[in-house]
Coordinates of C-alpha atoms and ligand atoms in Angstrom, one line a residue:
X6 CA 88.5 -145.0 -190.3
X7 CA 90.5 -145.5 -187.1
X8 CA 94.3 -145.1 -187.6
X9 CA 95.6 -141.6 -188.3
X10 CA 95.3 -141.4 -192.1
X11 CA 97.5 -140.1 -194.9
X12 CA 95.8 -137.2 -196.6
X13 CA 96.4 -137.0 -200.3
X14 CA 95.4 -133.8 -202.0
X15 CA 94.6 -134.2 -205.7
X16 CA 93.2 -137.3 -207.4
X17 CA 95.0 -137.1 -210.7
X18 CA 97.6 -139.5 -212.0
X19 CA 100.0 -139.0 -209.1
X20 CA 97.4 -138.8 -206.3
X21 CA 95.4 -141.8 -207.4
X22 CA 98.6 -143.9 -207.7
X23 CA 99.9 -142.6 -204.3
X24 CA 96.5 -143.5 -202.6
X25 CA 96.5 -147.0 -204.1
X26 CA 100.1 -147.7 -203.1
X27 CA 99.7 -146.4 -199.6
X28 CA 96.5 -148.3 -199.0
X29 CA 97.9 -151.5 -200.5
X30 CA 100.8 -151.1 -198.1
X31 CA 98.3 -151.0 -195.2
X32 CA 97.8 -147.3 -194.5
X33 CA 94.5 -145.6 -194.1
X34 CA 94.1 -142.9 -196.8
X35 CA 91.8 -139.9 -197.4
X36 CA 92.0 -138.7 -201.0
X37 CA 90.8 -135.1 -201.6
X38 CA 89.8 -134.3 -205.1
X39 CA 88.2 -130.9 -205.8
X40 CA 86.4 -131.8 -209.0
X41 CA 83.5 -131.6 -209.7
X42 CA 83.0 -129.1 -206.8
X43 CA 85.7 -126.9 -208.4
X44 CA 87.1 -127.4 -211.9
X45 CA 90.4 -126.7 -213.6
X46 CA 90.9 -125.0 -217.0
X47 CA 91.8 -128.4 -218.6
X48 CA 89.9 -131.2 -216.9
X49 CA 86.4 -132.0 -218.4
X50 CA 85.0 -134.7 -216.0
X51 CA 84.8 -135.6 -212.4
X52 CA 86.8 -138.8 -212.9
X53 CA 90.1 -139.5 -211.1
X54 CA 93.2 -139.7 -213.3
X55 CA 91.7 -137.8 -216.2
X56 CA 94.0 -137.5 -219.1
X57 CA 93.8 -133.8 -220.1
X58 CA 95.3 -134.1 -223.6
X59 CA 96.9 -137.0 -225.4
X60 CA 95.8 -140.6 -224.6
X61 CA 99.3 -142.0 -224.9
X62 CA 101.6 -143.2 -222.2
X63 CA 104.4 -143.3 -224.8
X64 CA 106.7 -146.2 -225.8
X65 CA 106.1 -149.5 -224.1
X66 CA 109.5 -151.1 -224.9
X67 CA 111.3 -151.8 -221.6
X68 CA 114.5 -152.9 -223.3
X69 CA 115.0 -149.9 -225.6
X70 CA 113.1 -147.0 -224.2
X71 CA 113.4 -145.2 -220.8
X72 CA 109.7 -144.6 -220.4
X73 CA 109.1 -148.2 -221.3
X74 CA 111.4 -149.2 -218.5
X75 CA 109.5 -147.0 -216.2
X76 CA 106.3 -148.8 -217.2
X77 CA 107.9 -152.1 -216.5
X78 CA 109.1 -151.0 -213.1
X79 CA 105.7 -149.7 -212.2
X80 CA 104.0 -152.9 -213.3
X81 CA 106.3 -154.8 -211.0
X82 CA 105.3 -152.7 -208.1
X83 CA 101.6 -153.2 -208.7
X84 CA 100.8 -149.8 -210.2
X85 CA 97.1 -149.0 -210.4
X86 CA 97.7 -146.6 -213.3
X87 CA 99.6 -149.1 -215.4
X88 CA 97.1 -151.9 -214.5
X89 CA 94.1 -149.8 -215.7
X90 CA 96.1 -148.6 -218.7
X91 CA 96.9 -152.2 -219.7
X92 CA 93.2 -153.1 -219.3
X93 CA 92.0 -150.2 -221.5
X94 CA 94.6 -150.2 -224.3
X95 CA 93.9 -149.0 -227.8
X96 CA 96.0 -150.0 -230.8
X97 CA 99.1 -147.7 -231.0
X98 CA 101.9 -149.8 -232.4
X99 CA 104.8 -149.9 -229.9
X100 CA 103.2 -147.3 -227.6
X101 CA 100.8 -147.7 -224.7
X102 CA 97.7 -145.7 -225.6
X103 CA 94.4 -146.0 -223.7
X104 CA 90.7 -145.4 -224.1
X105 CA 90.6 -142.3 -221.8
X106 CA 87.1 -142.8 -220.5
X107 CA 87.5 -146.5 -219.7
X108 CA 90.9 -145.9 -218.2
X109 CA 89.8 -143.0 -215.9
X110 CA 86.6 -144.9 -215.0
X111 CA 88.6 -147.9 -214.0
X112 CA 90.9 -145.9 -211.8
X113 CA 87.9 -144.1 -210.1
X114 CA 86.2 -147.4 -209.4
X115 CA 89.3 -149.0 -208.0
X116 CA 89.9 -146.1 -205.6
X117 CA 86.3 -145.7 -204.6
X118 CA 86.0 -149.4 -203.7
X119 CA 89.2 -149.8 -201.8
X120 CA 88.4 -150.5 -198.1
X121 CA 91.2 -148.3 -196.8
X122 CA 90.6 -145.3 -199.1
X123 CA 88.0 -142.6 -198.4
X124 CA 87.4 -140.3 -201.3
X125 CA 86.4 -136.7 -200.4
X126 CA 85.3 -134.2 -203.1
X127 CA 86.3 -130.7 -202.3
X128 CA 89.1 -128.2 -202.6
X129 CA 91.9 -128.0 -200.1
X130 CA 92.0 -124.2 -200.3
X131 CA 95.1 -123.4 -198.4
X132 CA 97.8 -125.3 -196.4
X133 CA 96.4 -128.6 -195.1
X134 CA 95.2 -128.3 -191.5
X135 CA 97.8 -128.8 -188.8
X136 CA 96.2 -132.0 -187.5
X137 CA 96.8 -133.7 -190.9
X138 CA 100.2 -135.1 -189.8
X139 CA 101.0 -136.9 -193.1
X140 CA 100.0 -135.3 -196.4
X141 CA 100.9 -135.9 -200.0
X142 CA 100.3 -132.8 -202.2
X143 CA 99.6 -134.1 -205.7
X144 CA 97.6 -131.2 -207.2
X145 CA 99.4 -131.1 -210.5
X146 CA 100.2 -128.4 -213.1
X147 CA 96.8 -126.7 -212.5
X148 CA 96.9 -126.6 -208.7
X149 CA 94.1 -124.4 -207.5
X150 CA 95.2 -120.8 -206.9
X151 CA 94.4 -120.8 -203.1
X152 CA 96.6 -123.8 -202.4
X153 CA 99.3 -122.6 -204.8
X154 CA 99.5 -119.2 -203.1
X155 CA 99.8 -120.9 -199.7
X156 CA 102.6 -123.2 -201.0
X157 CA 104.3 -120.1 -202.4
X158 CA 104.2 -118.4 -199.0
X159 CA 105.6 -121.5 -197.3
X160 CA 108.4 -122.1 -199.8
X161 CA 109.2 -118.5 -200.8
X162 CA 107.7 -117.3 -204.0
X163 CA 110.9 -117.5 -206.0
X164 CA 110.8 -121.3 -205.5
X165 CA 107.3 -121.8 -207.0
X166 CA 106.8 -121.4 -210.8
X167 CA 103.5 -120.9 -212.5
X168 CA 105.0 -121.4 -216.0
X169 CA 107.7 -123.6 -217.4
X170 CA 110.3 -122.3 -219.9
X171 CA 112.0 -125.4 -221.1
X172 CA 115.1 -125.4 -223.2
X173 CA 116.1 -128.6 -225.0
X174 CA 118.6 -130.9 -223.3
X175 CA 121.1 -133.0 -225.3
X176 CA 122.8 -136.3 -224.3
X177 CA 126.5 -135.4 -223.9
X178 CA 127.8 -138.3 -225.8
X179 CA 125.9 -137.2 -229.0
X180 CA 127.7 -133.8 -229.2
X181 CA 130.5 -133.7 -231.7
X182 CA 133.5 -132.4 -229.7
X183 CA 135.6 -132.3 -232.9
X184 CA 133.5 -129.2 -233.7
X185 CA 132.4 -128.0 -230.3
X186 CA 134.7 -127.2 -227.4
X187 CA 134.6 -126.6 -223.6
X188 CA 135.2 -123.1 -222.4
X189 CA 133.5 -120.5 -220.2
X190 CA 133.3 -116.9 -221.6
X191 CA 136.6 -115.1 -220.9
X192 CA 137.7 -118.4 -219.2
X193 CA 135.9 -117.1 -216.1
X194 CA 135.8 -119.7 -213.3
X195 CA 132.3 -120.3 -211.8
X196 CA 131.6 -121.0 -208.1
X197 CA 132.8 -124.6 -208.5
X198 CA 136.2 -123.3 -209.9
X199 CA 135.6 -124.6 -213.4
X200 CA 136.7 -122.2 -216.2
X201 CA 135.5 -124.5 -219.0
X202 CA 132.0 -125.0 -217.8
X203 CA 130.2 -124.7 -221.2
X204 CA 130.2 -126.6 -224.4
X205 CA 130.3 -124.1 -227.3
X206 CA 129.0 -124.7 -230.9
X207 CA 130.3 -122.2 -233.4
X208 CA 128.4 -120.7 -236.4
X209 CA 129.6 -118.7 -239.4
X210 CA 127.5 -115.9 -240.9
X211 CA 125.8 -118.1 -243.5
X212 CA 125.0 -120.7 -240.9
X213 CA 123.5 -118.1 -238.6
X214 CA 121.4 -116.5 -241.3
X215 CA 120.0 -119.9 -242.4
X216 CA 119.4 -120.8 -238.7
X217 CA 117.4 -117.6 -238.1
X218 CA 115.3 -118.2 -241.3
X219 CA 114.5 -121.7 -240.0
X220 CA 113.6 -120.4 -236.6
X221 CA 111.2 -117.9 -238.1
X222 CA 109.7 -120.3 -240.6
X223 CA 109.3 -123.3 -238.3
X224 CA 105.8 -124.3 -237.1
X225 CA 105.1 -123.2 -233.5
X226 CA 102.6 -124.6 -230.9
X227 CA 99.8 -122.3 -229.9
X228 CA 99.0 -121.3 -226.3
X229 CA 95.6 -122.5 -225.0
X230 CA 93.4 -119.4 -224.6
X231 CA 93.4 -119.8 -220.8
X232 CA 97.1 -120.2 -220.4
X233 CA 98.0 -116.5 -220.4
X234 CA 101.7 -117.3 -220.4
X235 CA 103.6 -114.1 -220.1
X236 CA 107.0 -113.6 -221.9
X237 CA 109.5 -112.6 -219.3
X238 CA 112.6 -110.8 -220.6
X239 CA 114.9 -113.4 -219.1
X240 CA 113.3 -116.3 -220.9
X241 CA 111.9 -115.2 -224.2
X242 CA 111.5 -118.1 -226.7
X243 CA 114.5 -118.0 -229.1
X244 CA 112.2 -117.6 -232.1
X245 CA 110.4 -114.6 -230.5
X246 CA 113.9 -113.1 -230.0
X247 CA 114.6 -113.6 -233.7
X248 CA 111.2 -112.0 -234.6
X249 CA 112.2 -108.9 -232.6
X250 CA 115.3 -108.6 -234.8
X251 CA 117.5 -111.0 -236.8
X252 CA 120.5 -109.9 -234.8
X253 CA 118.8 -110.1 -231.3
X254 CA 119.9 -113.8 -230.6
X255 CA 123.4 -112.9 -231.6
X256 CA 123.4 -110.1 -228.9
X257 CA 121.7 -112.4 -226.5
X258 CA 122.3 -116.1 -225.8
X259 CA 124.2 -116.7 -229.1
X260 CA 126.8 -113.9 -228.6
X261 CA 130.2 -115.0 -229.7
X262 CA 132.3 -112.9 -227.4
X263 CA 135.0 -114.2 -224.9
X264 CA 135.4 -117.5 -226.7
X265 CA 138.2 -119.0 -228.8
X266 CA 137.6 -122.1 -230.9
X267 CA 140.6 -124.3 -230.3
X268 CA 139.8 -126.3 -233.5
X269 CA 140.1 -123.0 -235.6
X270 CA 141.8 -120.4 -233.4
X271 CA 142.2 -118.0 -236.3
X272 CA 138.5 -117.9 -237.2
X273 CA 136.1 -115.8 -235.0
X274 CA 132.7 -117.4 -234.8
X275 CA 129.8 -115.2 -235.9
X276 CA 127.5 -116.7 -233.3
X277 CA 127.9 -119.4 -230.6
X278 CA 125.3 -121.7 -229.1
X279 CA 126.3 -122.6 -225.5
X280 CA 125.3 -125.7 -223.6
X281 CA 125.5 -126.0 -219.8
X282 CA 125.8 -129.1 -217.7
X283 CA 122.3 -130.0 -216.3
X284 CA 122.8 -133.0 -214.0
X285 CA 125.4 -134.1 -211.5
X286 CA 126.2 -137.2 -213.6
X287 CA 127.4 -134.9 -216.5
X288 CA 125.4 -136.9 -219.0
X289 CA 122.8 -134.1 -219.9
X290 CA 123.6 -130.6 -221.3
X291 CA 121.1 -127.8 -221.6
X292 CA 120.9 -125.4 -224.6
X293 CA 121.3 -122.0 -222.8
X294 CA 118.5 -119.6 -223.7
X295 CA 116.8 -121.9 -226.1
X296 CA 113.4 -122.1 -224.6
X297 CA 111.0 -122.4 -227.5
X298 CA 107.5 -122.9 -228.8
X299 CA 108.7 -124.6 -232.0
X300 CA 106.9 -127.9 -232.5
X301 CA 109.0 -130.9 -231.5
X302 CA 109.6 -132.2 -235.0
X303 CA 110.8 -128.7 -236.1
X304 CA 113.1 -128.4 -233.0
X305 CA 114.9 -131.6 -233.8
X306 CA 115.3 -130.5 -237.5
X307 CA 116.4 -126.9 -236.8
X308 CA 118.6 -127.5 -233.8
X309 CA 120.5 -130.3 -235.7
X310 CA 121.7 -127.6 -238.2
X311 CA 123.8 -126.2 -235.3
X312 CA 127.5 -127.2 -235.9
X313 CA 128.4 -129.9 -233.4
X314 CA 124.8 -130.9 -232.9
X315 CA 124.2 -132.6 -236.2
X316 CA 123.7 -136.0 -234.5
X317 CA 122.4 -134.6 -231.2
X318 CA 119.9 -136.9 -229.4
X319 CA 117.6 -134.8 -227.3
X320 CA 116.7 -136.0 -223.8
X321 CA 114.1 -133.3 -223.6
X322 CA 112.7 -130.8 -226.2
X323 CA 111.8 -127.3 -225.4
X324 CA 108.4 -125.8 -224.4
X325 CA 106.6 -123.1 -222.6
X326 CA 103.4 -123.9 -220.7
X327 CA 101.2 -123.0 -217.9
X328 CA 102.6 -125.3 -215.1
X329 CA 102.7 -125.1 -211.4
X330 CA 105.9 -126.7 -209.9
X331 CA 108.2 -126.2 -207.0
X332 CA 112.0 -125.9 -207.0
X333 CA 112.1 -129.5 -205.8
X334 CA 115.9 -130.1 -205.7
X335 CA 116.2 -127.2 -203.2
X336 CA 113.0 -127.8 -201.2
X337 CA 112.6 -131.6 -200.9
X338 CA 114.5 -134.2 -199.0
X339 CA 115.3 -137.6 -200.4
X340 CA 111.9 -138.8 -199.0
X341 CA 110.1 -136.2 -201.2
X342 CA 109.2 -134.3 -198.0
X343 CA 109.3 -130.5 -197.8
X344 CA 112.5 -129.8 -195.7
X345 CA 110.7 -126.8 -194.1
X346 CA 107.6 -128.9 -193.1
X347 CA 108.3 -132.6 -193.4
X348 CA 104.6 -133.6 -192.8
X349 CA 104.1 -132.4 -196.4
X350 CA 105.3 -134.7 -199.1
X351 CA 105.0 -133.8 -202.8
X352 CA 104.2 -136.0 -205.8
X353 CA 103.4 -135.7 -209.5
X354 CA 104.0 -132.9 -211.9
X355 CA 104.2 -130.3 -209.1
X356 CA 107.6 -131.8 -208.2
X357 CA 109.0 -130.9 -211.6
X358 CA 108.6 -134.1 -213.5
X359 CA 106.8 -134.0 -216.8
X360 CA 104.2 -136.3 -218.2
X361 CA 101.5 -138.7 -217.2
X362 CA 103.8 -141.7 -216.5
X363 CA 106.4 -139.7 -214.6
X364 CA 103.8 -138.0 -212.5
X365 CA 102.2 -141.4 -211.6
X366 CA 105.7 -142.8 -211.0
X367 CA 106.4 -140.1 -208.4
X368 CA 103.0 -140.8 -206.9
X369 CA 103.9 -144.4 -206.6
X370 CA 107.1 -143.7 -204.7
X371 CA 105.5 -141.0 -202.5
X372 CA 102.6 -143.4 -201.6
X373 CA 105.0 -146.2 -200.6
X374 CA 107.3 -143.8 -198.6
X375 CA 104.4 -142.2 -196.9
X376 CA 102.9 -145.6 -195.9
X377 CA 106.3 -146.9 -194.7
X378 CA 106.7 -143.8 -192.5
X379 CA 103.2 -144.1 -191.1
X380 CA 103.8 -147.7 -190.2
X381 CA 107.2 -147.1 -188.7
X382 CA 109.1 -149.0 -191.4
X383 CA 112.3 -147.4 -192.7
X384 CA 112.1 -147.2 -196.5
X385 CA 114.4 -145.3 -198.8
X386 CA 113.5 -144.3 -202.3
X387 CA 114.4 -146.9 -205.0
X388 CA 118.1 -146.9 -206.0
X389 CA 119.2 -144.3 -208.6
X390 CA 120.0 -147.2 -211.0
X391 CA 116.2 -147.8 -211.5
X392 CA 114.1 -145.4 -213.6
X393 CA 111.9 -144.7 -210.6
X394 CA 114.9 -143.9 -208.4
X395 CA 116.6 -141.9 -211.2
X396 CA 113.6 -139.6 -211.4
X397 CA 113.4 -139.2 -207.6
X398 CA 117.2 -138.5 -207.5
X399 CA 116.9 -135.8 -210.3
X400 CA 114.1 -133.9 -208.5
X401 CA 115.7 -134.2 -205.1
X402 CA 119.3 -133.1 -205.9
X403 CA 120.4 -134.6 -209.3
X404 CA 119.8 -131.4 -211.2
X405 CA 122.7 -128.9 -211.0
X406 CA 121.3 -125.5 -210.1
X407 CA 122.7 -122.7 -212.3
X408 CA 120.8 -119.6 -211.4
X409 CA 117.2 -118.7 -210.7
X410 CA 114.6 -121.1 -212.3
X411 CA 117.3 -123.3 -213.8
X412 CA 115.3 -126.3 -212.6
X413 CA 112.6 -127.1 -215.2
X414 CA 110.3 -130.1 -215.7
X415 CA 111.9 -133.3 -216.9
X416 CA 110.8 -136.5 -218.6
X417 CA 112.4 -139.8 -217.8
X418 CA 115.4 -140.4 -220.1
X419 CA 118.6 -142.6 -220.0
X420 CA 120.7 -139.6 -219.2
X421 CA 119.2 -139.6 -215.7
X422 CA 120.5 -143.1 -215.0
X423 CA 124.2 -143.8 -214.2
X424 CA 126.0 -144.8 -217.4
X425 CA 126.9 -148.4 -217.9
X426 CA 129.5 -150.0 -220.2
X427 CA 127.9 -152.2 -222.9
X428 CA 129.8 -155.4 -223.8
X429 CA 131.9 -154.7 -227.0
X430 CA 131.1 -158.2 -228.3
X431 CA 128.3 -160.7 -228.3
X432 CA 128.5 -163.8 -226.2
X433 CA 129.7 -165.6 -229.3
X434 CA 132.6 -163.2 -229.7
X435 CA 131.2 -161.1 -232.6
X436 CA 132.1 -157.4 -232.5
X437 CA 129.0 -155.2 -232.1
X438 CA 128.3 -152.4 -234.5
X439 CA 127.4 -148.9 -233.2
X440 CA 123.6 -149.5 -233.3
X441 CA 123.9 -152.9 -231.7
X442 CA 126.1 -151.4 -228.9
X443 CA 123.5 -148.7 -228.2
X444 CA 120.8 -151.4 -228.0
X445 CA 123.0 -153.6 -225.8
X446 CA 123.7 -150.6 -223.5
X447 CA 120.0 -149.9 -223.1
X448 CA 119.3 -153.5 -222.4
X449 CA 122.1 -153.6 -219.8
X450 CA 120.7 -150.5 -218.1
X451 CA 117.2 -152.1 -218.1
X452 CA 118.5 -155.4 -216.7
X453 CA 120.4 -153.6 -213.9
X454 CA 117.3 -151.5 -213.1
X455 CA 115.0 -154.4 -212.8
X456 CA 117.5 -156.4 -210.7
X457 CA 118.0 -153.5 -208.4
X458 CA 114.3 -152.8 -208.2
X459 CA 113.6 -156.4 -207.2
X460 CA 116.2 -156.2 -204.4
X461 CA 114.7 -152.9 -203.2
X462 CA 111.2 -154.2 -203.1
X463 CA 112.0 -157.8 -202.0
X464 CA 111.4 -157.9 -198.2
X465 CA 108.4 -155.5 -198.1
X466 CA 106.8 -156.5 -201.3
X467 CA 107.6 -160.1 -201.9
X468 CA 104.7 -160.7 -204.4
X469 CA 105.9 -159.0 -207.5
X470 CA 103.8 -158.9 -210.6
X471 CA 105.1 -160.9 -213.5
X472 CA 108.0 -159.4 -215.5
X473 CA 107.9 -157.1 -218.4
Ligands
FAD24 C1 96.8 -128.6 -220.9 C2 97.7 -129.7 -220.5 C3 98.0 -130.7 -221.4 C4 98.9 -131.8 -221.1 N1 99.1 -132.7 -222.0 C5 99.9 -133.8 -221.6 C6 100.1 -134.9 -222.5 O1 99.5 -134.9 -223.6 N2 100.8 -136.0 -222.1 C7 101.4 -136.0 -220.9 O2 102.1 -137.0 -220.6 N3 101.3 -135.0 -220.0 C8 100.5 -133.9 -220.4 N4 100.3 -132.8 -219.5 C9 100.9 -132.9 -218.2 C10 99.9 -133.6 -217.3 O3 99.0 -132.8 -216.7 C11 100.6 -134.3 -216.3 O4 101.5 -135.0 -216.9 C12 99.7 -135.1 -215.4 O5 98.3 -135.0 -215.5 C13 100.1 -134.7 -214.0 O6 99.6 -135.6 -213.1 P1 99.4 -135.0 -211.7 O7 98.7 -136.1 -210.9 O8 100.6 -134.4 -211.1 O9 98.3 -133.8 -211.9 P2 96.8 -133.9 -212.4 O10 96.6 -135.2 -213.2 O11 96.5 -132.6 -213.1 O12 96.0 -134.1 -211.1 C14 95.9 -133.1 -210.1 C15 94.5 -133.2 -209.5 O13 94.5 -132.3 -208.4 C16 93.2 -131.6 -208.3 N5 93.4 -130.4 -207.5 C17 94.1 -129.3 -207.9 N6 94.1 -128.4 -206.8 C18 93.4 -129.0 -205.8 C19 93.1 -128.6 -204.5 N7 93.5 -127.4 -204.0 N8 92.4 -129.5 -203.7 C20 91.9 -130.7 -204.2 N9 92.2 -131.1 -205.5 C21 93.0 -130.3 -206.3 C22 92.9 -131.5 -209.8 O14 91.5 -131.3 -210.0 C23 93.4 -132.7 -210.4 O15 92.5 -133.7 -210.5 C24 99.5 -131.8 -219.8 C25 99.2 -130.8 -218.9 C26 98.3 -129.7 -219.2 C27 98.1 -128.7 -218.2

């Protein structure tokens, strides 16, 4: 290997994709993977891109599903992860599921046989050496402790999390504002001057009691025995709060004080669920204090009993896991580089995206940006109208910070993409129904994304793979 290489730390979903993209773009790459020299609590093999749990890459419909759109964009950019997933599919209806062994074996073989990639097995047990001038850190949710501690020292410990505490996020347009209303407690203006920063959903006593019963009875996910997730007082799961006392949520995140319901000013709510704006676009709202271990199906069912959220569509459901990730919106620049030390670029789950596909997607972008920088070409991240660009935008500034640890891992969803108007009628002039309009809107978002992606990738990457 002659030219100064890009060092990629971690050969998971993100690191393997980053290595492939950088090498295909002409850069020399050294990929450092610690397994099998050192294991993690979840991985079982020495293969690259091992799937530690489910074998699903989720919905594969580019016209009607945001993760399907991400698949389509990645395929168009020659993603190794998508190519190997496509080659090792198992039947899963509209989802893309894979034979995990065949998939990981194919990724490992492709990386090992690439002439510009050198695979080194061993832990990078601290900050990468100074003479590694271009590095992509893609060590994932189970980053080894020695490296995680070094990153924590560099970023400031408050900016590195070892656990996520995820509250559900709702698409704004699905909140019933004939029931809910905008107001901050005591009309207090925040730093931005907004005295109506929250959306409030009121409950009467019967609704609250039924809600607490449902929280207590709902099925919960178990922690893995190695996770050792502590409950911090500031982010107790809502159902654990209810277990501590039926009234505890009402004296915590659901307290009804300082709020007047303009729809029924003479009735004082018994409890209130508040939602706070989560992204700069204003399309996503976070249920304040609602981190939870309830299973996903139960969350949808229970949270839709909240007045105003009966028809809520969730962009993200809640959770609590062992997970290493940085406060990316504060720490990273638009090139995914650490502002404090730009030779270090980050990719994958450690940047605060969630999921196999999202992690690989950030790896894809980081690999291309790293290679372009190495080769002196100016390349920006994909536009925010693409699913790839929307994810990058979210983790590099799209999320609105609202207090310590407000940034929590995020899946791709339509709320991250700039809204678009759907045509009210078909080309033939027929008025579209609500469902048809939603479908048309998603299709319009997808068409815009693929057109903008083609333009972004055109000069440097003229040979696009066939369309979705
Ligand atoms: C228990 C568990 C279950 C999950 N289940 C799902 C699921 O069902 N579906 C889903 O979409 N997502 C799931 N996730 C999230 C999933 O891990 C990520 O979506 C995805 O694997 C992240 O990709 P990544 O490349 O960022 O990290 P990983 O795929 O974890 O890759 C990181 C790699 O870095 C290596 N590494 C770590 N530290 C070092 C070091 N210091 N030096 C060298 N190498 C190092 C690791 O060995 C690993 O191979 C789960 C996560 C966990 C922890």
